[in-house]
Amino acid sequence: KSRRGSLLGTLDKTKTAMGGRLLRSWIERPLRDAEAITARLDAIDDLLAHPMEADVLREELAGVYDIERLLSRVAFDTVHARDCLALLATLDAIPRLQADASEFSARLLTETLREMDPMNDLRDILRRAIEPEAPLSVREGGIIATGYSDELDQLRDIAVNGKTYLSELEQKEREETGIKNLKVGYNRVFGYYIEVTKSFYELVPYRYTRKQTLANCERFITEELKELENRITGAEQNAIRLEYTLFCELRELLTADFNEGTHDASSFRSDMITASIGCFLNQPMLAKFFQQSSCFCRQLFSILDFRKYGSTNIFVTEAANEESSIANGFHNQDHFRVPHIKSGNGFPLHLDF
């Protein structure tokens, strides 16, 4: 459904999906307390007074992912590796947002930013666990970062460097036995073996166990080769299975933290806080967008002689040419209670009909 011509469609210049949803909520449920409205307008005035800092905040928010959607996936245990990376990137932005806001003084704005929790423990786990280039699927490997699990690192190393280990074992056995043509080989029936020609039978050590007899040679196995064979065979598939197991454990940890309240009130509130910052930043952006100072002013709550001259309807102004809209005035000298339609409290904007 098109929002063109609606109040929300006119006002929504937010940079994040969270900010857009909260803006809709603000319009649908406007504040009724003058003190709360004043605090919100103070935050907007502060942003207007520091345009460069506000632009920096806006740029940071542009790279923030939809935390509400991410947390819903965490809650229902459907999060995948890229969701974890998106959550990490969003949490990483919180300290930068707090640092960039050092120039602001409005109580609501500074308290809002101060309440944002970067969840350092969770960030550390996600940074160590998830591969930065993780694929979308969690069952094909490549999602757990190197260094997170020693067992996984060993399996990956064997899968990639298995032939190197076999060559090193072959060279080691040649040096220890003196059998110059000793060879480590493999076939599908017998697996890995050490092959010795008949001319070197007398040099075969007792630790060698006969595995197969051929016309011109004998094939043996050792405990070391058997262990290496077990590690090499299926190492890649074992690594993929272990990755999935580790990721499921990480996902369960996130879900448990969320459901048990470890990161709820103090931490996972970052979604609403980030959305609030997005809504605050929407207002200076809106003022710049319309570039009509006569349409924008701060609400007052102690007006005895109310006058407005040259007021315009921004719906008409936005939809039509500026010259086509007619400004009008209003004077309430006798202090009557007169309906005055606005954009919804908290916005530096008056709409006079």
Tab-separated table of C-alpha atoms in Angstrom:
chain	number	residue	atom	x	y	z
A	1	LYS	CA	0.000	0.000	0.000
A	2	SER	CA	1.413	3.372	-1.034
A	3	ARG	CA	2.166	5.865	1.735
A	4	ARG	CA	2.275	8.815	-0.651
A	5	GLY	CA	0.263	11.739	0.680
A	6	SER	CA	0.060	10.256	4.166
A	7	LEU	CA	1.572	11.737	7.313
A	8	LEU	CA	3.974	8.788	7.669
A	9	GLY	CA	4.959	8.937	4.012
A	10	THR	CA	5.748	12.623	4.353
A	11	LEU	CA	7.711	12.379	7.593
A	12	ASP	CA	9.618	9.119	7.208
A	13	LYS	CA	13.205	9.883	6.189
A	14	THR	CA	14.696	7.344	8.605
A	15	LYS	CA	17.790	5.345	7.661
A	16	THR	CA	16.921	2.059	9.367
A	17	ALA	CA	13.937	-0.293	9.331
A	18	MET	CA	13.834	-0.102	13.134
A	19	GLY	CA	13.658	3.692	13.029
A	20	GLY	CA	10.861	3.545	10.471
A	21	ARG	CA	8.793	1.178	12.605
A	22	LEU	CA	9.324	3.270	15.736
A	23	LEU	CA	8.400	6.444	13.848
A	24	ARG	CA	5.102	4.828	12.864
A	25	SER	CA	4.563	3.936	16.523
A	26	TRP	CA	5.303	7.509	17.612
A	27	ILE	CA	2.734	8.850	15.159
A	28	GLU	CA	0.093	6.276	16.075
A	29	ARG	CA	0.659	6.743	19.827
A	30	PRO	CA	1.640	10.401	20.368
A	31	LEU	CA	2.885	11.599	23.720
A	32	ARG	CA	0.449	13.493	25.962
A	33	ASP	CA	2.928	14.662	28.594
A	34	ALA	CA	4.453	18.103	27.974
A	35	GLU	CA	7.670	17.229	29.806
A	36	ALA	CA	8.222	14.129	27.721
A	37	ILE	CA	7.512	16.031	24.507
A	38	THR	CA	9.912	18.796	25.557
A	39	ALA	CA	12.662	16.239	26.256
A	40	ARG	CA	12.169	14.746	22.785
A	41	LEU	CA	12.296	18.176	21.165
A	42	ASP	CA	15.434	19.056	23.154
A	43	ALA	CA	17.126	16.044	21.590
A	44	ILE	CA	16.070	17.176	18.115
A	45	ASP	CA	17.265	20.747	18.790
A	46	ASP	CA	20.614	19.350	19.941
A	47	LEU	CA	21.001	17.426	16.700
A	48	LEU	CA	20.066	20.498	14.682
A	49	ALA	CA	22.701	22.492	16.582
A	50	HIS	CA	25.400	19.912	15.714
A	51	PRO	CA	24.788	19.038	12.048
A	52	MET	CA	28.224	17.510	11.422
A	53	GLU	CA	27.980	15.195	14.429
A	54	ALA	CA	24.419	14.302	13.425
A	55	ASP	CA	25.637	13.389	9.932
A	56	VAL	CA	28.275	11.098	11.456
A	57	LEU	CA	25.618	9.374	13.572
A	58	ARG	CA	23.418	9.007	10.506
A	59	GLU	CA	26.263	7.383	8.556
A	60	GLU	CA	26.884	4.935	11.401
A	61	LEU	CA	23.194	4.014	11.525
A	62	ALA	CA	23.176	3.365	7.780
A	63	GLY	CA	25.405	0.343	8.437
A	64	VAL	CA	23.288	-1.008	11.305
A	65	TYR	CA	21.221	-4.107	10.610
A	66	ASP	CA	17.659	-4.717	11.755
A	67	ILE	CA	18.315	-5.899	15.321
A	68	GLU	CA	14.632	-6.580	15.991
A	69	ARG	CA	14.474	-9.069	13.120
A	70	LEU	CA	17.814	-10.619	14.103
A	71	LEU	CA	16.689	-11.100	17.695
A	72	SER	CA	13.431	-12.681	16.559
A	73	ARG	CA	15.495	-15.279	14.694
A	74	VAL	CA	17.626	-15.779	17.788
A	75	ALA	CA	14.499	-16.282	19.890
A	76	PHE	CA	13.130	-18.931	17.504
A	77	ASP	CA	16.523	-20.637	17.032
A	78	THR	CA	16.599	-19.984	13.270
A	79	VAL	CA	19.634	-17.701	13.122
A	80	HIS	CA	22.354	-18.560	10.581
A	81	ALA	CA	26.003	-17.525	10.279
A	82	ARG	CA	25.367	-14.336	8.306
A	83	ASP	CA	22.790	-13.260	10.879
A	84	CYS	CA	25.514	-13.639	13.510
A	85	LEU	CA	27.840	-11.463	11.415
A	86	ALA	CA	25.081	-8.862	11.014
A	87	LEU	CA	24.488	-8.866	14.769
A	88	LEU	CA	28.237	-8.494	15.361
A	89	ALA	CA	28.497	-5.564	12.923
A	90	THR	CA	25.578	-3.844	14.635
A	91	LEU	CA	27.007	-4.357	18.117
A	92	ASP	CA	30.390	-3.080	16.879
A	93	ALA	CA	28.687	0.151	15.810
A	94	ILE	CA	27.424	0.913	19.338
A	95	PRO	CA	30.778	2.097	20.822
A	96	ARG	CA	31.287	4.290	17.755
A	97	LEU	CA	27.817	5.799	18.163
A	98	GLN	CA	28.541	6.529	21.801
A	99	ALA	CA	31.911	8.101	20.980
A	100	ASP	CA	30.429	10.226	18.186
A	101	ALA	CA	27.769	11.582	20.564
A	102	SER	CA	30.192	13.246	22.982
A	103	GLU	CA	29.266	16.726	21.697
A	104	PHE	CA	25.575	16.406	22.502
A	105	SER	CA	24.046	17.704	25.730
A	106	ALA	CA	20.298	16.972	25.533
A	107	ARG	CA	19.406	14.684	28.431
A	108	LEU	CA	17.209	12.292	26.453
A	109	LEU	CA	19.801	11.969	23.690
A	110	THR	CA	22.795	11.410	25.975
A	111	GLU	CA	20.899	8.985	28.221
A	112	THR	CA	19.641	7.058	25.220
A	113	LEU	CA	23.147	6.649	23.846
A	114	ARG	CA	24.600	5.835	27.247
A	115	GLU	CA	22.042	3.047	27.781
A	116	MET	CA	23.160	1.226	24.640
A	117	ASP	CA	25.057	-1.911	25.675
A	118	PRO	CA	27.642	-3.203	23.141
A	119	MET	CA	27.461	-6.651	24.817
A	120	ASN	CA	31.227	-7.150	24.833
A	121	ASP	CA	31.067	-10.791	25.920
A	122	LEU	CA	28.719	-11.690	23.084
A	123	ARG	CA	30.741	-9.670	20.570
A	124	ASP	CA	33.895	-11.525	21.624
A	125	ILE	CA	32.259	-14.938	21.121
A	126	LEU	CA	30.817	-14.015	17.731
A	127	ARG	CA	34.105	-12.502	16.545
A	128	ARG	CA	36.073	-15.611	17.528
A	129	ALA	CA	33.488	-18.115	16.311
A	130	ILE	CA	32.154	-16.951	12.950
A	131	GLU	CA	34.198	-16.877	9.748
A	132	PRO	CA	33.930	-13.356	8.215
A	133	GLU	CA	33.151	-14.844	4.775
A	134	ALA	CA	30.711	-17.465	6.082
A	135	PRO	CA	28.235	-18.870	3.528
A	136	LEU	CA	24.467	-18.740	3.946
A	137	SER	CA	24.118	-22.498	4.526
A	138	VAL	CA	25.209	-23.839	7.916
A	139	ARG	CA	25.609	-27.449	6.706
A	140	GLU	CA	28.320	-27.036	4.082
A	141	GLY	CA	31.240	-25.908	6.237
A	142	GLY	CA	33.228	-22.696	6.179
A	143	ILE	CA	31.210	-21.014	8.958
A	144	ILE	CA	33.478	-21.445	12.003
A	145	ALA	CA	36.630	-19.300	12.152
A	146	THR	CA	40.109	-20.749	12.482
A	147	GLY	CA	41.283	-20.763	16.090
A	148	TYR	CA	37.864	-21.232	17.682
A	149	SER	CA	38.196	-25.036	18.053
A	150	ASP	CA	41.496	-26.951	18.221
A	151	GLU	CA	39.802	-30.156	17.092
A	152	LEU	CA	38.298	-28.461	14.052
A	153	ASP	CA	41.639	-26.853	13.163
A	154	GLN	CA	43.315	-30.277	13.268
A	155	LEU	CA	40.693	-31.853	11.028
A	156	ARG	CA	41.007	-29.016	8.521
A	157	ASP	CA	44.778	-29.256	8.606
A	158	ILE	CA	44.679	-32.982	7.937
A	159	ALA	CA	42.137	-32.596	5.113
A	160	VAL	CA	44.362	-30.028	3.399
A	161	ASN	CA	47.820	-31.364	4.297
A	162	GLY	CA	47.205	-35.136	4.515
A	163	LYS	CA	49.590	-35.943	1.633
A	164	THR	CA	52.300	-33.851	3.264
A	165	TYR	CA	51.992	-35.866	6.487
A	166	LEU	CA	52.242	-39.133	4.508
A	167	SER	CA	55.386	-37.907	2.723
A	168	GLU	CA	56.929	-36.926	6.058
A	169	LEU	CA	56.102	-40.348	7.512
A	170	GLU	CA	57.617	-42.080	4.479
A	171	GLN	CA	60.862	-40.118	4.792
A	172	LYS	CA	60.992	-40.795	8.541
A	173	GLU	CA	60.557	-44.573	8.049
A	174	ARG	CA	63.266	-44.677	5.373
A	175	GLU	CA	65.717	-42.993	7.713
A	176	GLU	CA	64.847	-45.203	10.711
A	177	THR	CA	64.855	-48.558	8.837
A	178	GLY	CA	67.512	-47.898	6.183
A	179	ILE	CA	65.120	-49.151	3.470
A	180	LYS	CA	65.862	-46.721	0.659
A	181	ASN	CA	62.916	-47.679	-1.595
A	182	LEU	CA	60.312	-47.871	1.195
A	183	LYS	CA	57.035	-46.385	-0.002
A	184	VAL	CA	53.796	-45.322	1.687
A	185	GLY	CA	50.826	-46.021	-0.583
A	186	TYR	CA	47.052	-46.433	-0.631
A	187	ASN	CA	44.357	-48.511	-2.323
A	188	ARG	CA	40.619	-48.705	-1.773
A	189	VAL	CA	40.649	-52.314	-0.545
A	190	PHE	CA	43.487	-52.257	2.006
A	191	GLY	CA	43.748	-48.542	2.729
A	192	TYR	CA	47.167	-47.070	3.574
A	193	TYR	CA	50.263	-49.313	3.717
A	194	ILE	CA	54.066	-49.340	3.816
A	195	GLU	CA	55.499	-51.230	0.869
A	196	VAL	CA	58.916	-53.027	1.083
A	197	THR	CA	60.514	-54.995	-1.781
A	198	LYS	CA	61.866	-58.534	-1.157
A	199	SER	CA	65.469	-57.377	-1.319
A	200	PHE	CA	64.993	-55.439	1.938
A	201	TYR	CA	62.991	-58.004	3.948
A	202	GLU	CA	65.803	-58.412	6.477
A	203	LEU	CA	65.537	-54.665	7.404
A	204	VAL	CA	61.813	-54.753	8.257
A	205	PRO	CA	61.424	-53.914	12.010
A	206	TYR	CA	59.256	-55.922	14.396
A	207	ARG	CA	56.792	-53.063	14.831
A	208	TYR	CA	55.656	-53.581	11.225
A	209	THR	CA	52.503	-55.725	10.883
A	210	ARG	CA	52.081	-57.624	7.589
A	211	LYS	CA	48.999	-56.506	5.692
A	212	GLN	CA	49.348	-57.956	2.166
A	213	THR	CA	51.800	-60.200	0.261
A	214	LEU	CA	52.519	-59.615	-3.425
A	215	ALA	CA	54.864	-61.305	-5.897
A	216	ASN	CA	57.783	-58.877	-5.484
A	217	CYS	CA	56.974	-57.055	-2.265
A	218	GLU	CA	55.264	-57.061	1.093
A	219	ARG	CA	52.904	-54.438	2.466
A	220	PHE	CA	52.826	-53.541	6.147
A	221	ILE	CA	51.011	-51.300	8.584
A	222	THR	CA	52.205	-49.553	11.754
A	223	GLU	CA	50.276	-48.041	14.644
A	224	GLU	CA	51.382	-44.563	13.589
A	225	LEU	CA	50.215	-45.086	10.013
A	226	LYS	CA	46.927	-46.586	11.220
A	227	GLU	CA	46.285	-43.542	13.408
A	228	LEU	CA	47.130	-41.179	10.563
A	229	GLU	CA	44.827	-43.128	8.235
A	230	ASN	CA	41.929	-42.777	10.663
A	231	ARG	CA	42.535	-39.058	10.870
A	232	ILE	CA	42.835	-38.514	7.105
A	233	THR	CA	39.912	-40.690	6.043
A	234	GLY	CA	36.803	-38.540	6.082
A	235	ALA	CA	38.580	-35.593	7.708
A	236	GLU	CA	36.755	-33.083	5.499
A	237	GLN	CA	33.314	-34.520	6.232
A	238	ASN	CA	34.137	-34.816	9.925
A	239	ALA	CA	35.185	-31.165	9.911
A	240	ILE	CA	31.870	-30.118	8.317
A	241	ARG	CA	29.891	-32.131	10.874
A	242	LEU	CA	31.896	-30.639	13.727
A	243	GLU	CA	31.358	-27.121	12.354
A	244	TYR	CA	27.612	-27.650	12.347
A	245	THR	CA	27.734	-28.989	15.900
A	246	LEU	CA	29.751	-25.993	17.094
A	247	PHE	CA	27.402	-23.566	15.358
A	248	CYS	CA	24.346	-25.236	16.916
A	249	GLU	CA	25.987	-24.847	20.330
A	250	LEU	CA	26.588	-21.162	19.608
A	251	ARG	CA	22.994	-20.726	18.462
A	252	GLU	CA	21.724	-22.431	21.616
A	253	LEU	CA	23.889	-20.065	23.674
A	254	LEU	CA	22.361	-17.029	21.960
A	255	THR	CA	18.853	-18.414	22.374
A	256	ALA	CA	19.402	-19.255	26.046
A	257	ASP	CA	20.813	-15.790	26.775
A	258	PHE	CA	17.798	-14.183	25.134
A	259	ASN	CA	15.121	-16.437	26.673
A	260	GLU	CA	16.660	-16.453	30.159
A	261	GLY	CA	17.028	-12.670	30.224
A	262	THR	CA	20.835	-12.546	30.321
A	263	HIS	CA	20.788	-9.832	27.683
A	264	ASP	CA	17.213	-8.593	27.699
A	265	ALA	CA	16.448	-5.406	29.617
A	266	SER	CA	19.978	-4.035	29.754
A	267	SER	CA	21.376	-5.328	26.498
A	268	PHE	CA	18.882	-6.398	23.881
A	269	ARG	CA	17.104	-3.041	24.360
A	270	SER	CA	19.721	-1.740	21.920
A	271	ASP	CA	17.209	-2.395	19.140
A	272	MET	CA	14.712	0.138	20.503
A	273	ILE	CA	17.460	2.553	21.510
A	274	THR	CA	18.986	2.447	18.036
A	275	ALA	CA	15.532	2.975	16.569
A	276	SER	CA	15.056	6.009	18.839
A	277	ILE	CA	18.309	7.543	17.608
A	278	GLY	CA	17.113	6.926	14.066
A	279	CYS	CA	13.871	8.767	14.794
A	280	PHE	CA	15.693	11.694	16.416
A	281	LEU	CA	17.968	11.954	13.381
A	282	ASN	CA	14.944	11.828	11.090
A	283	GLN	CA	13.762	15.258	12.206
A	284	PRO	CA	16.785	17.410	11.207
A	285	MET	CA	16.881	15.374	8.003
A	286	LEU	CA	13.224	16.235	7.453
A	287	ALA	CA	13.845	19.941	8.004
A	288	LYS	CA	16.645	19.926	5.446
A	289	PHE	CA	14.474	17.942	3.055
A	290	PHE	CA	11.649	20.456	2.946
A	291	GLN	CA	13.897	23.513	3.288
A	292	GLN	CA	10.902	25.654	4.308
A	293	SER	CA	11.620	27.344	7.582
A	294	SER	CA	8.071	28.650	7.824
A	295	CYS	CA	6.782	25.083	8.144
A	296	PHE	CA	9.014	24.166	11.032
A	297	CYS	CA	8.931	25.457	14.559
A	298	ARG	CA	9.092	24.083	18.051
A	299	GLN	CA	5.887	23.403	19.967
A	300	LEU	CA	5.172	25.694	22.930
A	301	PHE	CA	3.003	24.921	25.943
A	302	SER	CA	2.507	28.366	27.533
A	303	ILE	CA	1.041	30.401	24.694
A	304	LEU	CA	-1.231	33.302	25.714
A	305	ASP	CA	-1.449	35.169	22.425
A	306	PHE	CA	-0.959	32.687	19.621
A	307	ARG	CA	-0.246	34.026	16.129
A	308	LYS	CA	0.812	32.161	12.962
A	309	TYR	CA	1.448	33.859	9.624
A	310	GLY	CA	2.221	32.254	6.280
A	311	SER	CA	1.610	28.683	7.454
A	312	THR	CA	1.432	25.978	4.800
A	313	ASN	CA	0.325	22.369	4.520
A	314	ILE	CA	3.395	20.282	3.754
A	315	PHE	CA	1.288	17.502	2.210
A	316	VAL	CA	0.111	19.981	-0.421
A	317	THR	CA	3.568	21.553	-0.728
A	318	GLU	CA	5.237	18.192	-1.273
A	319	ALA	CA	2.661	16.918	-3.756
A	320	ALA	CA	2.317	20.158	-5.740
A	321	ASN	CA	4.478	23.009	-6.887
A	322	GLU	CA	5.273	25.432	-4.049
A	323	GLU	CA	3.691	28.311	-5.955
A	324	SER	CA	0.443	26.317	-6.174
A	325	SER	CA	-0.025	26.100	-2.401
A	326	ILE	CA	-1.542	29.057	-0.542
A	327	ALA	CA	-0.238	30.094	2.863
A	328	ASN	CA	-2.667	31.132	5.580
A	329	GLY	CA	-2.549	32.707	9.011
A	330	PHE	CA	-4.171	32.361	12.408
A	331	HIS	CA	-4.593	34.534	15.504
A	332	ASN	CA	-6.063	33.249	18.789
A	333	GLN	CA	-6.022	36.437	20.814
A	334	ASP	CA	-8.932	35.405	23.066
A	335	HIS	CA	-7.267	32.127	24.110
A	336	PHE	CA	-10.012	29.818	22.828
A	337	ARG	CA	-9.277	26.099	22.575
A	338	VAL	CA	-8.913	25.673	18.816
A	339	PRO	CA	-8.038	22.443	16.990
A	340	HIS	CA	-4.505	22.722	15.671
A	341	ILE	CA	-3.372	19.828	13.483
A	342	LYS	CA	0.308	18.897	13.761
A	343	SER	CA	2.583	16.152	12.590
A	344	GLY	CA	2.378	14.388	15.942
A	345	ASN	CA	4.245	15.576	19.009
A	346	GLY	CA	7.965	15.264	19.099
A	347	PHE	CA	8.432	16.682	15.589
A	348	PRO	CA	9.624	20.274	14.966
A	349	LEU	CA	6.769	20.878	12.589
A	350	HIS	CA	3.368	22.609	12.556
A	351	LEU	CA	0.734	21.859	9.944
A	352	ASP	CA	-1.944	24.574	9.928
A	353	PHE	CA	-5.103	24.174	7.917
